[in-house]
Amino acid sequence: MEFHVIKENDLFYLSDVDGQLPEADKNSDGYGLFLHDTRVLSEWRWQVLPGYLRRIGSDSAQNFEAAFWYSNTAMTGDGGGLVQDQSVLVKRQQFVSGEHFYEECSFENFSDESLIFHFKYTAAADYADMFDVRGYAEQTIARQIDASAEKKGLVFSYRAVDGLLCRTLVTLDADEEVHVQSAVEDGRGELTFTLQIPAQSVRRWVVTVTPTIALETDGQELKADMAVLDAPITKTSLDGKNQNVLGGVHLQKKRIEASYQEWFNRAPRVTGEEVFERWYQRGLRDLRMLATDIGHGTFPVAGVPWYSVPFGRDSLITALQSLSVNQEMARGTLATMAAFQGTEVNPSRDEQPGKIMHELRPGELTRIGLKPFGPYYGTIDATPLFLNLAADYLAWTGDLEFIRSLEGHVERAFHWLENYGDRDGDGFVEYRREAEGGISNQGWKDSGDSVMHKDGRFAEGSIALCEVQGYVYRAYAKWAEVYRVLGHDDLANAVKQKAEKLQQLFIDKFWIDAENTLALALDGNKERVTPASSNMGQVLWSQILPHDLANRLIDRLLEDDMDSGFGIRTLSTKEVRYNPISYHNGSIWPHDNSIIIAGMALYGRHDAVGRVTEGLLRASEGFALWRLPELYGGLSADAVPAPVPYPVSCSPQAWAAATPMLVLQAILNLQPDVPNEQVYIGPELPSHLTRLSVVGIPIGKGILSLELSRGAKGQTDVIITENTTGLQLRETFKEVDRVSL
């Protein structure tokens, strides 16, 4: 699937490579303008007659806008003279402001002939729920869409089953008086107009699409909408001084550009190696694109186009990955997850008290109860990840006041782990779906075929995943430290003992000594599920394994059946269900690799960190904008020159965007401990990198900056160029005299 996608806050536009939305019977890829998980524009086509224009370029690198350039073939001018090809330059810009979708056009005539063109915009809205769009709706709703033509625009509306009014307005404004004809037929609307573009001149116009989904309380909204449609189209100034539509559009664009710049200004600046720098910059920009706020602070949605909603696991992991970049996102994620923490036993949506949600969908099918996602709690790992993020947020910021405000949520999360997460009292946290229409596999590999035995049989019963036990162990270990800072020594001792008990039990039940691997899971009969998978690599991040076993596991991950050269595969090529272009059984997920890399660094295995990082960087060069998508094919780098794309991968996707941030933290081996006034560092450049400068890492109330360079004997030399944190720097896995403090 080839597409452009632009997004700001909760509004995003997914189009084909020409910025168009095809006719309904040809829109099988789910293109559209979406708000609150609802497609508020299902058709959008721009046509020019005579058809002399051809596209000469496009760009959507800015994330909130896409631009398309056109020029003419040879044609006859209004006066009968010949107009050479490439005498006309048309720029079509689409951008979203969070409340509106705009399409602005400038038509510049460089010829000596006056030109006449006829323009037509075609629009329709179907208000399909995202589950309808993706073909995941078991029941269909016969939606009656009202469409009307007004003086200078179109109005589409639909009254949802639960009473919410969905409305989409399409209006046009130009820099000269323009006679716009509007018409509606069979639910599809058209705006048509004719422009004469004099020689050596330019004409501009903008189409504004305004979607709303809300309870209509008093009809005032409708009156305001009609006022917009009834307003005359007048000549306006483009200098930004007058409060006109075109000028207002430019001001909105400048506001969004400024917010992006502020985002970049707050994040560390990374330079020195072009391949790493552009990968990092792309990830940073994409993180800003995916940021939203539903009332509890900024947090990342999972990804576009399919998961532009709050996700427990995805949002929490993304916030963990990006702590070195923006800790406010972690705070907002924690507050959002706390606001929706489970309060009751509700099997219809896999909810129990204290459980952190999996997914919150605001679409019609969820609102009327046909889907259990309002919110849905079918995730086994979001709750321990919530505990981990809270502990790490404190370590990076020292924000005791906020952590104290979460203590009740933390207590309920631990209670869930021990009373609901451990379903059979064996000491491990397991999942089993209860909700009809819920998710069968509730770890991060949530496809139905992702947990299988060696012979290919799917695991049955309550499933205890290896990485989840690691998350739980780490939550206990980290909160032993947090509770001491909070002055709760009794709680600190209790969770420390639970961590130690879980560690021994985990090694006994999951470690496979003969193969230097960990079982993927234990099934409902407590039988090991033993295929070699990337899940065991994520266990490293928790540090539940002693060094000798961790080193053996790392060596196993670097064998050719696991390491593709573009990253660690989700499943070994030796396994029965290996498929390099499947979702979870042999593909490569960047976020998965970043967590594995982070774990490798914690054990001092910088050789492994460098090797897997090099694979990800190699992969990034095979994708447009150096943007690693949600996942890609697991074919070996020896077999293909670039990764094979997964056809419906989210791109950008939050935890893929945050991958370079966690990889950078692993390269620096940076572990702040602000409450105890110290920062642990142990930088080691991957062998294929010669220099990195990192300026402005936010830690506590200050920043840390440093430069890494390759020394004459191949060693990594480190210079601390700025430290305003007021914290003591301590080293991990390095000799003191190799760092200049």
XYZ file of C-alpha atoms in Angstrom:
741
model
C 0.000 0.000 0.000
C 1.503 3.319 -1.092
C 0.216 6.384 0.702
C 0.759 9.829 2.129
C -0.332 10.477 5.693
C -0.460 13.784 7.561
C -1.650 14.273 11.134
C -2.107 16.885 13.826
C -3.658 15.987 17.164
C -6.690 13.728 16.488
C -7.187 14.579 12.810
C -5.292 12.690 10.117
C -5.512 12.334 6.352
C -4.475 9.139 4.568
C -4.332 9.475 0.791
C -2.820 7.866 -2.270
C 0.462 9.202 -3.613
C -1.416 11.973 -5.473
C -3.160 13.223 -2.339
C -6.472 11.858 -3.605
C -9.151 9.681 -2.014
C -10.529 7.310 -4.672
C -14.182 6.715 -5.410
C -15.964 4.566 -2.844
C -15.913 1.362 -4.910
C -12.179 1.812 -5.523
C -11.192 2.784 -1.964
C -10.243 -0.694 -0.750
C -7.102 0.500 1.061
C -8.991 2.552 3.629
C -7.959 6.032 2.521
C -9.758 8.941 4.144
C -9.841 11.894 6.505
C -10.315 10.539 10.029
C -11.438 12.078 13.300
C -12.078 10.091 16.492
C -11.711 6.760 14.670
C -14.363 7.849 12.144
C -13.892 8.494 8.428
C -15.296 11.993 7.971
C -14.207 12.275 4.324
C -14.227 9.141 2.177
C -13.774 10.667 -1.282
C -11.636 13.639 -2.253
C -10.558 14.247 -5.818
C -9.107 17.258 -7.562
C -9.491 17.563 -11.328
C -8.325 20.149 -13.847
C -9.702 20.567 -17.355
C -8.295 20.629 -19.924
C -6.082 17.812 -18.624
C -2.743 19.374 -19.426
C -1.190 19.085 -15.970
C 1.164 16.356 -14.827
C 2.583 15.761 -11.355
C 6.296 16.480 -11.136
C 6.893 15.933 -7.439
C 5.458 15.439 -3.954
C 6.577 15.615 -0.345
C 5.044 14.766 3.050
C 8.200 14.949 5.163
C 6.796 17.668 7.435
C 4.176 15.246 8.855
C 1.353 17.781 9.152
C 1.368 18.805 5.489
C 1.901 17.289 2.063
C 2.772 19.170 -1.109
C 2.256 18.198 -4.747
C 3.725 20.039 -7.729
C 2.379 19.996 -11.279
C 3.299 21.509 -14.600
C 1.724 21.645 -18.038
C 2.330 19.929 -21.303
C 2.292 22.098 -24.477
C -1.091 23.764 -24.923
C -2.918 26.649 -26.572
C -3.388 29.865 -24.634
C -6.573 31.899 -24.271
C -5.450 34.161 -27.111
C -4.618 31.285 -29.434
C -0.858 31.328 -28.952
C 1.298 28.301 -28.176
C 2.165 27.786 -24.521
C 5.288 25.682 -24.114
C 5.425 22.805 -21.652
C 6.552 23.690 -18.121
C 5.196 27.217 -18.434
C 2.808 26.675 -15.555
C 3.697 25.700 -11.990
C 0.923 24.482 -9.737
C 1.529 23.825 -6.048
C -1.118 21.941 -4.152
C -0.637 21.867 -0.381
C -2.672 19.774 2.014
C -2.353 20.179 5.746
C -4.224 19.460 8.947
C -4.458 21.863 11.860
C -6.107 19.510 14.346
C -9.543 21.000 13.629
C -9.473 21.476 9.850
C -8.124 19.875 6.706
C -6.958 22.417 4.140
C -6.102 22.140 0.484
C -4.406 25.292 -0.734
C -3.499 25.811 -4.375
C -1.320 28.333 -6.109
C -1.443 28.459 -9.918
C 1.425 30.432 -11.445
C 1.437 31.248 -15.147
C 4.919 32.082 -16.477
C 3.821 32.301 -20.110
C 2.859 35.356 -22.162
C -0.629 33.968 -22.725
C -3.696 34.223 -20.534
C -4.923 30.748 -19.577
C -8.339 29.418 -18.652
C -8.755 26.288 -16.535
C -11.811 24.537 -15.150
C -11.481 22.999 -11.698
C -13.571 20.415 -9.902
C -13.433 19.018 -6.369
C -15.414 15.869 -5.651
C -16.184 14.925 -2.055
C -18.154 12.373 -0.042
C -18.360 11.240 3.573
C -19.420 7.792 4.776
C -18.692 8.138 8.558
C -17.425 4.573 8.665
C -15.966 3.335 11.928
C -12.294 2.343 11.691
C -13.337 -1.284 12.192
C -15.604 -0.937 9.126
C -12.777 0.595 7.131
C -10.425 -2.263 7.997
C -13.028 -4.968 7.421
C -13.146 -6.012 11.090
C -16.815 -5.225 11.766
C -18.901 -8.342 12.332
C -22.110 -6.291 12.100
C -22.721 -3.530 9.599
C -24.669 -0.322 10.161
C -26.782 1.090 7.346
C -25.784 4.727 7.656
C -28.060 7.325 6.076
C -25.807 10.183 4.959
C -27.370 13.566 4.232
C -25.608 15.709 1.653
C -26.515 19.224 0.544
C -25.106 21.908 -1.733
C -24.815 25.442 -0.384
C -23.680 28.758 -1.905
C -19.960 28.091 -1.768
C -19.693 24.669 -0.283
C -21.020 21.283 0.681
C -22.462 19.840 3.873
C -22.441 16.143 4.784
C -24.014 14.871 7.984
C -24.988 11.677 9.762
C -26.789 11.058 13.045
C -25.020 8.108 14.698
C -26.918 5.346 16.458
C -26.009 6.822 19.858
C -27.213 10.298 18.871
C -23.901 11.968 18.086
C -24.062 14.243 15.058
C -21.260 13.808 12.531
C -20.882 16.724 10.136
C -18.370 17.657 7.428
C -18.320 21.111 5.816
C -16.424 21.820 2.619
C -15.906 25.495 1.730
C -13.793 27.398 -0.809
C -12.137 30.840 -0.596
C -9.954 32.539 -3.194
C -7.790 35.628 -3.633
C -10.153 36.936 -6.344
C -13.899 36.760 -6.752
C -14.763 33.276 -7.934
C -18.117 31.878 -8.931
C -18.371 28.446 -7.360
C -21.069 26.028 -8.386
C -21.978 23.313 -5.914
C -24.032 20.223 -6.613
C -24.928 16.943 -4.922
C -25.945 13.684 -6.552
C -26.224 10.224 -4.966
C -24.525 11.451 -1.794
C -21.478 12.791 -3.642
C -20.808 16.522 -3.814
C -18.980 18.624 -6.372
C -17.503 22.107 -6.312
C -16.706 23.492 -9.760
C -15.287 26.840 -10.849
C -13.425 28.438 -13.725
C -10.342 30.615 -13.386
C -8.648 32.865 -15.874
C -4.972 33.195 -15.015
C -3.470 36.193 -16.807
C 0.018 36.040 -18.283
C 2.837 36.346 -15.757
C 0.503 36.113 -12.774
C -0.548 33.830 -9.963
C -3.917 32.873 -8.504
C -4.531 31.232 -5.115
C -7.432 29.550 -3.359
C -8.043 27.276 -0.418
C -10.622 24.601 0.276
C -11.391 24.052 3.966
C -12.843 20.816 5.297
C -14.247 21.111 8.838
C -15.366 17.866 10.511
C -17.169 17.651 13.853
C -18.477 14.727 15.905
C -20.457 15.865 18.927
C -23.773 16.106 20.692
C -25.710 19.009 19.214
C -27.138 20.936 22.148
C -28.986 23.922 20.774
C -28.519 24.278 17.051
C -25.987 27.100 17.442
C -23.285 25.024 15.777
C -25.440 24.541 12.706
C -26.162 28.273 12.519
C -22.441 29.020 12.700
C -21.751 26.482 9.979
C -24.376 27.997 7.701
C -22.934 31.469 8.305
C -19.600 30.259 6.978
C -21.261 28.843 3.890
C -23.311 31.969 3.267
C -20.350 34.369 3.521
C -19.392 35.924 0.167
C -16.186 34.981 -1.587
C -14.220 38.210 -1.813
C -10.830 39.396 -2.881
C -8.465 39.086 0.055
C -4.934 40.042 0.992
C -2.274 37.349 1.373
C 0.114 39.454 3.446
C -1.202 37.956 6.704
C -2.303 41.355 8.054
C -5.994 40.868 7.365
C -7.986 38.213 9.200
C -9.076 36.386 6.054
C -9.238 32.699 5.289
C -6.047 32.434 3.257
C -4.096 34.526 5.731
C -5.581 32.560 8.603
C -4.487 29.300 7.019
C -0.911 30.544 6.845
C -1.025 31.647 10.474
C -2.228 28.216 11.545
C 0.574 26.615 9.595
C 3.117 28.887 11.266
C 1.675 27.960 14.668
C 2.189 24.256 13.989
C 5.672 24.860 12.582
C 6.529 26.768 15.756
C 5.285 23.917 17.932
C 7.514 21.490 16.009
C 10.470 23.811 16.494
C 9.759 24.030 20.217
C 9.630 20.230 20.327
C 13.043 20.015 18.646
C 14.495 22.724 20.867
C 13.621 20.745 24.003
C 15.158 17.512 22.703
C 18.867 16.629 22.588
C 20.667 17.557 19.378
C 22.582 14.666 17.822
C 25.266 15.226 15.175
C 28.453 13.620 13.939
C 27.290 10.668 11.830
C 24.845 11.489 9.046
C 23.190 8.072 8.955
C 22.449 8.126 12.690
C 21.566 11.816 12.752
C 18.893 11.611 10.051
C 17.415 8.432 11.589
C 17.208 10.160 14.963
C 15.758 13.375 13.491
C 13.077 11.471 11.594
C 12.088 9.587 14.722
C 11.943 12.806 16.707
C 9.711 14.482 14.132
C 7.421 11.459 13.942
C 7.071 11.361 17.728
C 5.811 14.945 17.635
C 3.330 14.001 14.915
C 1.914 11.163 17.018
C 1.553 13.243 20.189
C -1.965 13.986 21.385
C -3.797 14.983 24.559
C -7.228 13.765 25.644
C -7.244 15.818 28.825
C -4.509 14.315 31.003
C -1.312 15.491 29.285
C 0.572 14.806 26.085
C 1.125 11.162 25.193
C 1.830 9.207 21.977
C -0.887 7.355 20.109
C 0.258 4.029 18.695
C 0.545 4.919 15.013
C -1.145 5.963 11.804
C -3.219 5.074 10.015
C -4.791 2.206 11.972
C -3.943 2.955 15.602
C -4.284 6.703 16.077
C -5.817 6.149 19.519
C -4.560 5.649 23.091
C -2.826 2.279 23.481
C -1.606 1.055 26.848
C 1.348 -1.049 25.776
C 2.389 1.053 22.787
C 2.103 4.415 24.520
C 3.942 3.142 27.623
C 6.802 1.551 25.679
C 7.158 4.645 23.497
C 7.351 6.846 26.591
C 9.983 4.514 28.087
C 12.020 4.609 24.886
C 11.948 8.398 24.678
C 12.745 9.398 28.275
C 16.073 10.837 27.141
C 14.183 13.143 24.772
C 10.995 14.309 26.448
C 9.901 13.361 29.940
C 6.657 15.355 29.760
C 5.394 12.713 27.335
C 6.065 10.053 29.977
C 4.183 12.082 32.578
C 1.219 12.533 30.242
C 1.215 8.832 29.399
C 1.204 7.851 33.067
C -1.600 10.286 33.877
C -3.680 9.092 30.919
C -3.254 5.430 31.821
C -4.036 6.128 35.474
C -7.251 7.897 34.461
C -8.506 4.753 32.724
C -7.166 2.162 35.178
C -9.578 -0.741 35.663
C -12.057 -0.464 38.511
C -14.235 -3.587 38.274
C -14.376 -7.186 37.156
C -15.935 -6.924 33.694
C -15.281 -9.967 31.471
C -16.982 -8.269 28.514
C -13.868 -6.131 28.106
C -11.241 -8.171 30.021
C -11.235 -5.646 32.854
C -10.194 -6.187 36.472
C -9.476 -3.677 39.262
C -6.021 -2.115 38.918
C -5.416 -3.278 35.346
C -4.035 -0.790 32.823
C -5.999 -0.536 29.615
C -4.968 -1.892 26.257
C -6.883 0.334 23.857
C -9.430 3.143 23.817
C -11.539 3.516 20.675
C -14.017 6.406 20.302
C -15.748 5.135 17.133
C -19.441 4.384 16.729
C -19.143 0.583 16.951
C -17.433 0.910 20.314
C -19.825 3.568 21.591
C -22.902 1.407 20.901
C -21.350 -1.744 22.363
C -20.621 -3.771 19.232
C -16.892 -3.614 20.061
C -15.405 -3.821 23.597
C -12.881 -1.013 23.150
C -14.250 1.806 25.260
C -11.743 1.105 26.845
C -10.603 -2.508 26.412
C -8.228 -4.148 28.895
C -7.028 -7.261 27.039
C -3.304 -6.777 27.544
C -1.044 -8.670 29.930
C 1.919 -6.307 29.826
C 0.528 -2.764 30.110
C 0.209 -2.982 33.905
C 3.851 -3.941 34.646
C 4.973 -1.464 31.963
C 3.013 1.274 33.764
C 4.930 0.448 36.950
C 8.244 0.467 35.078
C 7.555 3.811 33.413
C 6.582 5.427 36.725
C 9.839 4.264 38.331
C 11.943 5.357 35.341
C 10.186 8.726 35.148
C 11.217 9.388 38.744
C 14.785 8.283 38.019
C 15.032 10.785 35.147
C 13.201 13.719 36.742
C 13.162 13.415 40.533
C 9.497 14.486 40.360
C 8.451 13.074 43.743
C 5.245 15.104 43.907
C 3.843 13.494 40.758
C 4.935 9.992 41.786
C 3.248 10.447 45.159
C 0.047 11.372 43.309
C 0.266 7.985 41.557
C 0.840 5.873 44.676
C -2.769 4.686 44.824
C -2.638 3.654 41.160
C 0.671 1.882 41.748
C -0.746 -0.017 44.722
C -3.732 -1.134 42.650
C -1.453 -2.169 39.772
C 0.647 -4.381 42.052
C -2.552 -5.808 43.532
C -3.711 -6.693 40.014
C -0.418 -8.457 39.217
C -0.660 -10.673 42.256
C -4.415 -11.290 42.445
C -5.637 -11.210 38.844
C -2.506 -11.346 36.682
C -1.341 -14.551 38.342
C -4.445 -16.521 37.437
C -3.410 -19.843 39.006
C -1.081 -18.813 41.825
C 2.062 -20.297 40.299
C 4.031 -17.044 40.627
C 3.792 -16.033 36.965
C 1.522 -13.507 35.268
C -0.683 -15.081 32.582
C -3.416 -14.034 30.176
C -6.537 -15.667 28.859
C -9.189 -13.892 26.832
C -12.609 -13.515 28.414
C -14.218 -10.801 26.267
C -16.181 -11.885 23.229
C -14.582 -10.097 20.306
C -11.460 -9.451 22.373
C -7.844 -10.334 21.574
C -6.756 -13.954 21.891
C -3.026 -13.348 22.369
C -2.535 -10.464 24.774
C 1.201 -9.849 24.710
C 2.861 -7.482 22.270
C 2.744 -10.230 19.642
C -1.026 -10.127 19.620
C -1.797 -11.936 16.367
C -3.650 -15.205 16.707
C -0.757 -17.369 15.457
C 2.111 -15.850 17.436
C 2.450 -18.330 20.344
C 3.145 -21.849 19.154
C 5.006 -25.014 20.138
C 7.990 -26.401 18.252
C 5.738 -28.660 16.188
C 3.543 -25.718 15.169
C 0.681 -26.398 17.580
C -0.781 -23.220 19.010
C -0.375 -22.861 22.752
C -3.632 -23.174 24.670
C -4.939 -22.122 28.049
C -3.521 -19.361 30.224
C -0.253 -18.150 28.655
C 2.716 -16.851 30.672
C 5.052 -14.975 28.288
C 8.751 -14.787 29.094
C 9.174 -11.027 28.535
C 6.154 -10.259 30.717
C 7.770 -12.045 33.666
C 10.802 -9.854 33.011
C 8.658 -6.715 33.063
C 7.137 -7.827 36.384
C 10.563 -8.581 37.875
C 11.850 -5.175 36.804
C 8.762 -3.467 38.258
C 9.431 -5.090 41.639
C 13.159 -4.280 41.516
C 12.659 -0.660 40.475
C 9.917 -0.014 42.977
C 12.116 -1.351 45.755
C 14.291 1.676 44.968
C 11.340 4.059 44.623
C 9.728 2.980 47.877
C 12.988 3.679 49.738
C 13.074 7.182 48.256
C 9.458 7.658 49.359
C 10.330 6.479 52.867
C 8.366 3.209 52.670
C 11.092 0.789 53.732
C 8.621 -1.984 54.560
C 7.177 -1.892 51.048
C 10.691 -1.680 49.575
C 11.750 -4.846 51.383
C 8.549 -6.651 50.380
C 8.825 -5.975 46.648
C 12.564 -6.715 46.677
C 11.845 -10.150 48.126
C 9.170 -10.716 45.485
C 11.697 -9.818 42.769
C 14.245 -12.284 44.116
C 11.653 -15.059 44.371
C 10.399 -14.434 40.826
C 13.964 -14.389 39.462
C 14.784 -17.856 40.764
C 11.434 -19.282 39.713
C 11.808 -17.774 36.242
C 15.255 -19.243 35.648
C 14.080 -22.665 36.821
C 11.024 -22.732 34.548
C 12.033 -20.727 31.469
C 15.782 -21.232 30.911
C 16.616 -23.949 28.327
C 20.235 -24.755 29.103
C 20.965 -27.018 26.142
C 19.909 -24.342 23.654
C 21.045 -21.159 25.452
C 17.522 -19.818 25.080
C 14.446 -18.981 27.075
C 11.053 -20.535 26.500
C 8.740 -18.146 24.672
C 6.035 -18.971 27.221
C 4.443 -21.528 29.484
C 1.049 -22.747 28.264
C -2.028 -23.606 30.304
C -0.603 -27.022 31.175
C 2.692 -25.421 32.297
C 4.372 -26.942 29.253
C 7.218 -24.892 27.848
C 6.593 -23.180 24.508
C 10.115 -23.421 23.130
C 10.529 -21.825 19.658
C 13.439 -19.380 19.553
C 11.858 -15.940 19.423
C 12.767 -12.303 19.960
C 10.685 -12.289 23.159
C 13.657 -13.799 24.974
C 15.757 -10.838 23.841
C 13.397 -8.406 25.530
C 13.946 -10.277 28.791
C 17.481 -8.834 28.848
C 16.092 -5.342 29.487
C 14.650 -6.493 32.811
C 18.044 -7.831 34.017
C 16.310 -10.861 35.497
C 19.091 -13.124 34.139
C 22.522 -13.418 35.768
C 25.440 -12.297 33.596
C 26.559 -15.757 32.509
C 23.122 -16.733 31.196
C 22.581 -13.304 29.646
C 25.825 -13.551 27.690
C 24.900 -16.987 26.391
C 21.490 -15.695 25.351
C 23.006 -12.671 23.582
C 25.345 -14.907 21.618
C 22.352 -17.018 20.608
C 20.453 -13.948 19.381
C 23.396 -13.008 17.153
C 23.321 -16.313 15.259
C 22.213 -16.077 11.641
C 18.790 -17.640 12.172
C 17.865 -14.793 14.525
C 19.963 -11.856 13.265
C 18.935 -10.973 9.707
C 21.440 -8.174 9.176
C 18.482 -5.745 9.274
C 17.668 -6.568 12.898
C 16.683 -9.477 15.130
C 13.799 -11.530 13.735
C 10.674 -12.166 15.759
C 11.094 -15.908 15.129
C 14.078 -18.062 14.176
C 14.351 -19.238 10.581
C 14.680 -22.780 11.997
C 11.158 -22.824 13.424
C 8.216 -24.570 11.762
C 6.080 -21.417 11.569
C 8.841 -19.098 10.376
C 7.568 -16.747 7.684
C 9.649 -13.610 6.950
C 6.632 -11.656 5.685
C 4.242 -12.619 8.491
C 3.181 -10.196 11.196
C 4.991 -11.787 14.149
C 6.597 -15.051 12.983
C 9.807 -13.972 11.307
C 9.344 -10.285 10.574
C 11.454 -7.549 12.207
C 10.030 -4.935 14.565
C 12.277 -1.918 15.286
C 10.897 -1.322 18.796
C 11.501 -4.984 19.677
C 15.108 -4.567 18.589
C 15.529 -1.356 20.577
C 14.479 -3.096 23.799
C 16.846 -5.977 23.014
C 19.666 -3.496 22.353
C 18.927 -1.697 25.629
C 19.192 -5.015 27.455
C 22.453 -5.916 25.737
C 23.931 -2.606 26.882
C 22.916 -3.240 30.486
C 25.069 -6.370 30.421
C 28.008 -4.489 28.906
C 27.726 -6.213 25.505
C 28.532 -3.262 23.306
C 29.698 -5.573 20.536
C 26.126 -6.825 20.278
C 24.686 -3.310 20.650
C 26.801 -2.151 17.716
C 25.938 -5.094 15.505
C 22.170 -4.891 15.915
C 22.236 -1.081 15.706
C 24.121 -1.307 12.430
C 21.386 -3.568 11.088
C 18.663 -1.081 11.988
C 20.587 1.792 10.414
C 21.075 -0.288 7.270
C 17.344 -0.970 7.228
C 16.456 2.727 7.656
C 18.291 3.554 4.446
C 15.886 1.291 2.577
C 12.790 3.305 3.504
C 11.540 6.713 2.393
C 12.583 9.544 4.719
C 14.760 7.022 6.665
C 11.577 6.184 8.549
C 11.497 2.685 9.993
C 7.893 1.455 9.870
C 6.038 -0.612 12.444
C 7.605 -3.773 11.008
C 9.239 -5.123 7.871
C 10.154 -8.467 6.346
C 12.747 -10.724 7.944
C 14.655 -11.721 4.808
C 18.404 -11.686 5.274
C 20.522 -8.694 4.272
C 22.571 -11.211 2.283
C 19.501 -12.068 0.217
C 17.953 -8.643 -0.429
C 19.540 -5.171 -0.753
C 16.859 -3.517 1.372
C 14.156 -4.742 3.744
C 10.998 -6.116 2.163
C 8.082 -3.905 3.348
C 5.118 -5.317 5.224
C 2.159 -4.123 3.109
C -0.118 -2.680 5.819
C 2.480 -1.570 8.329
C 1.758 1.616 10.277
C 4.167 4.340 9.261
C 4.902 6.392 11.203
C 4.398 4.238 14.269
C 5.203 5.458 17.753
C 7.528 2.815 19.156
C 9.300 2.519 15.790
C 9.771 6.314 15.809
C 11.181 6.174 19.362
C 13.610 3.352 18.533
C 16.616 5.620 17.815
C 16.121 7.359 21.176
C 16.436 4.138 23.153
C 19.305 2.976 20.933
C 21.118 6.244 21.645
C 20.576 5.745 25.374
C 22.024 2.242 25.001
C 25.090 3.548 23.154
C 25.631 6.022 25.998
C 24.698 3.372 28.575
C 22.961 6.217 30.356
C 21.020 5.437 33.545
C 20.036 8.517 35.614
C 19.187 8.226 39.300
C 18.102 11.772 40.122
C 16.608 11.003 43.574
C 20.018 9.702 44.684
C 21.850 12.547 42.905
C 23.841 10.472 40.444
C 23.954 9.493 36.787
C 25.527 6.285 35.489
C 27.158 6.433 32.063
C 29.325 4.052 30.060
C 29.443 5.224 26.416
C 30.729 2.942 23.676
C 30.450 3.790 19.979
C 29.307 0.990 17.682
C 32.223 -0.087 15.503
C 30.749 1.455 12.337
C 30.372 4.909 13.919
C 33.333 7.230 14.446
C 31.792 10.232 16.196
C 28.624 11.366 17.937
C 27.885 14.652 19.634
C 24.859 14.703 21.920
C 23.876 18.107 23.266
C 21.195 18.825 25.839
C 19.991 15.540 27.363
C 17.406 16.623 29.970
C 18.088 15.037 33.368
C 16.532 16.368 36.556
C 16.658 20.158 36.434
C 19.623 20.414 34.101
C 21.160 18.982 30.946
C 24.057 16.718 30.083
C 26.084 17.038 26.855
C 28.918 14.864 25.647
C 31.012 13.954 22.635
C 32.079 10.477 21.606
C 34.895 9.830 19.148
C 36.889 6.870 17.898
C 40.407 6.884 19.355
C 43.631 5.910 17.630
C 43.474 2.372 19.022
C 39.782 1.930 18.227
C 38.578 2.841 21.706
C 35.719 5.247 22.418
C 36.939 8.545 23.847
C 34.361 10.540 25.800
C 34.312 14.217 26.714
C 31.589 15.719 28.897
C 31.025 19.138 27.326
C 28.281 20.336 29.676
C 26.746 19.153 32.919
C 24.242 21.431 34.625
C 22.388 18.594 36.359
C 24.248 19.018 39.633
C 24.471 15.215 39.793
C 27.543 13.038 40.266
C 28.576 11.107 37.168
C 29.441 7.465 37.706
C 30.681 4.994 35.149
C 29.361 1.626 34.102
C 31.501 -1.001 32.375
C 34.435 1.388 31.796
C 37.653 2.516 33.437
C 37.461 5.966 35.049
C 40.464 7.381 33.198
C 38.740 6.920 29.827
C 36.181 9.635 30.493
C 36.975 13.311 30.866
C 34.539 14.668 33.485
